[in-house]
Amino acid sequence: MKKFIRTAVITMATAAMLASTGCTSKGAFKDGTYEGVSMKGMHGELKVEVKVTSGKISAVTVTSHKETEGIGTAAIDQIPTKIIEKQSTEVDAISGATVTSVAILEAVAGALDKAK
């Protein structure tokens, strides 16, 4: 029960932080490849690489993680595509992989901050 409450609090705090950063508009970034890191994966550090081409997010790759195969990896498989489609980190978390989803979004937001 304590783990659930801890996870819920971390998730809500991270979601609030991400919401405060706001949506990103299309074409708002400098071209390049940027790295982002989140320490809030289910099992620790999660790293991403974000590629920006013509001012738009063109690729998001999780380069390092310790997430549970089949659970956390569901978010790793789906969230990057959603970010590219929306050109924003304002995407829904994957059910059952909320902590990993939020960690990916946080890491991508950090990478995109470097691209501004």
C-alpha positions as a LaTeX table, in Angstrom:
\begin{tabular}{lrrr}
\hline
Residue & $x$ (\AA) & $y$ (\AA) & $z$ (\AA) \\
\hline
Met1 & 0.00 & 0.00 & 0.00 \\
Lys2 & 2.84 & 2.39 & 0.85 \\
Lys3 & 4.45 & 1.72 & $-2.54$ \\
Phe4 & 1.15 & 2.49 & $-4.30$ \\
Ile5 & 0.76 & 5.77 & $-2.42$ \\
Arg6 & 4.39 & 6.71 & $-3.11$ \\
Thr7 & 3.96 & 5.93 & $-6.79$ \\
Ala8 & 0.70 & 7.89 & $-6.96$ \\
Val9 & 2.28 & 10.94 & $-5.30$ \\
Ile10 & 5.30 & 10.84 & $-7.62$ \\
Thr11 & 3.04 & 10.46 & $-10.63$ \\
Met12 & 0.81 & 13.38 & $-9.63$ \\
Ala13 & 3.79 & 15.63 & $-8.87$ \\
Thr14 & 5.42 & 14.84 & $-12.18$ \\
Ala15 & 2.16 & 15.31 & $-14.07$ \\
Ala16 & 1.73 & 18.71 & $-12.42$ \\
Met17 & 5.28 & 19.67 & $-13.40$ \\
Leu18 & 4.71 & 18.60 & $-16.99$ \\
Ala19 & 1.41 & 20.45 & $-17.16$ \\
Ser20 & 3.10 & 23.62 & $-15.95$ \\
Thr21 & 5.56 & 23.49 & $-18.85$ \\
Gly22 & 2.67 & 23.80 & $-21.29$ \\
Cys23 & 2.23 & 22.58 & $-24.81$ \\
Thr24 & 4.86 & 23.13 & $-27.41$ \\
Ser25 & 3.98 & 24.67 & $-30.72$ \\
Lys26 & 5.07 & 23.15 & $-34.02$ \\
Gly27 & 8.35 & 24.40 & $-35.38$ \\
Ala28 & 9.41 & 25.76 & $-32.00$ \\
Phe29 & 12.74 & 23.94 & $-31.66$ \\
Lys30 & 16.32 & 24.19 & $-32.91$ \\
Asp31 & 17.37 & 21.28 & $-35.12$ \\
Gly32 & 19.63 & 18.71 & $-33.52$ \\
Thr33 & 19.69 & 15.68 & $-31.28$ \\
Tyr34 & 19.12 & 16.18 & $-27.57$ \\
Glu35 & 19.32 & 13.87 & $-24.55$ \\
Gly36 & 16.95 & 13.90 & $-21.61$ \\
Val37 & 17.05 & 11.97 & $-18.35$ \\
Ser38 & 14.45 & 11.10 & $-15.74$ \\
Met39 & 15.25 & 9.45 & $-12.43$ \\
Lys40 & 11.57 & 8.58 & $-11.95$ \\
Gly41 & 11.28 & 5.36 & $-13.91$ \\
Met42 & 9.76 & 2.45 & $-12.01$ \\
His43 & 13.26 & 1.07 & $-11.41$ \\
Gly44 & 15.36 & 4.21 & $-11.66$ \\
Glu45 & 16.99 & 6.19 & $-14.43$ \\
Leu46 & 15.47 & 6.41 & $-17.91$ \\
Lys47 & 17.24 & 8.20 & $-20.79$ \\
Val48 & 15.83 & 9.42 & $-24.08$ \\
Glu49 & 17.21 & 10.89 & $-27.27$ \\
Val50 & 15.04 & 13.41 & $-29.10$ \\
Lys51 & 15.78 & 14.39 & $-32.69$ \\
Val52 & 14.47 & 17.69 & $-34.04$ \\
Thr53 & 14.33 & 18.26 & $-37.80$ \\
Ser54 & 12.96 & 21.42 & $-39.45$ \\
Gly55 & 11.93 & 22.66 & $-36.00$ \\
Lys56 & 9.74 & 19.62 & $-35.30$ \\
Ile57 & 10.15 & 16.50 & $-33.19$ \\
Ser58 & 11.12 & 13.83 & $-35.71$ \\
Ala59 & 12.27 & 10.98 & $-33.45$ \\
Val60 & 12.07 & 9.98 & $-29.80$ \\
Thr61 & 14.10 & 6.99 & $-28.66$ \\
Val62 & 14.41 & 5.55 & $-25.17$ \\
Thr63 & 18.13 & 4.79 & $-25.05$ \\
Ser64 & 18.45 & 3.39 & $-21.54$ \\
His65 & 15.98 & 2.04 & $-18.98$ \\
Lys66 & 15.43 & $-0.57$ & $-16.27$ \\
Glu67 & 11.70 & $-0.99$ & $-16.77$ \\
Thr68 & 9.83 & $-4.28$ & $-16.49$ \\
Glu69 & 9.53 & $-6.17$ & $-19.77$ \\
Gly70 & 5.92 & $-6.31$ & $-20.95$ \\
Ile71 & 4.69 & $-3.68$ & $-18.48$ \\
Gly72 & 6.91 & $-0.60$ & $-18.50$ \\
Thr73 & 8.07 & $-1.44$ & $-21.99$ \\
Ala74 & 4.50 & $-0.90$ & $-23.22$ \\
Ala75 & 5.01 & 2.81 & $-22.55$ \\
Ile76 & 8.46 & 2.71 & $-24.16$ \\
Asp77 & 6.88 & 1.25 & $-27.30$ \\
Gln78 & 3.91 & 3.67 & $-27.49$ \\
Ile79 & 4.68 & 7.04 & $-25.89$ \\
Pro80 & 7.41 & 8.14 & $-28.35$ \\
Thr81 & 5.05 & 7.73 & $-31.32$ \\
Lys82 & 2.35 & 9.74 & $-29.54$ \\
Ile83 & 4.80 & 12.54 & $-28.80$ \\
Ile84 & 5.88 & 12.72 & $-32.44$ \\
Glu85 & 2.26 & 12.68 & $-33.68$ \\
Lys86 & 1.18 & 15.47 & $-31.30$ \\
Gln87 & 4.49 & 17.37 & $-31.42$ \\
Ser88 & 4.06 & 17.72 & $-27.69$ \\
Thr89 & 4.57 & 15.96 & $-24.38$ \\
Glu90 & 0.89 & 16.50 & $-23.67$ \\
Val91 & $-0.09$ & 12.88 & $-24.30$ \\
Asp92 & $-1.95$ & 10.33 & $-22.19$ \\
Ala93 & $-0.03$ & 7.82 & $-20.11$ \\
Ile94 & $-0.26$ & 4.13 & $-20.96$ \\
Ser95 & $-2.59$ & 2.29 & $-18.60$ \\
Gly96 & $-0.61$ & $-0.07$ & $-16.38$ \\
Ala97 & 2.63 & 1.77 & $-17.19$ \\
Thr98 & 1.87 & 5.21 & $-15.78$ \\
Val99 & 5.16 & 5.65 & $-13.91$ \\
Thr100 & 7.20 & 4.75 & $-16.99$ \\
Ser101 & 5.00 & 6.96 & $-19.17$ \\
Val102 & 5.55 & 9.94 & $-16.89$ \\
Ala103 & 9.31 & 9.26 & $-16.75$ \\
Ile104 & 9.48 & 9.26 & $-20.57$ \\
Leu105 & 7.48 & 12.49 & $-20.76$ \\
Glu106 & 9.71 & 14.13 & $-18.16$ \\
Ala107 & 12.90 & 13.05 & $-19.95$ \\
Val108 & 11.57 & 14.27 & $-23.32$ \\
Ala109 & 10.53 & 17.59 & $-21.78$ \\
Gly110 & 14.07 & 17.99 & $-20.46$ \\
Ala111 & 15.53 & 17.24 & $-23.88$ \\
Leu112 & 13.16 & 19.71 & $-25.55$ \\
Asp113 & 14.15 & 22.42 & $-23.07$ \\
Lys114 & 17.65 & 22.14 & $-24.53$ \\
Ala115 & 16.21 & 22.55 & $-28.04$ \\
Lys116 & 14.55 & 25.90 & $-27.35$ \\
\hline
\end{tabular}
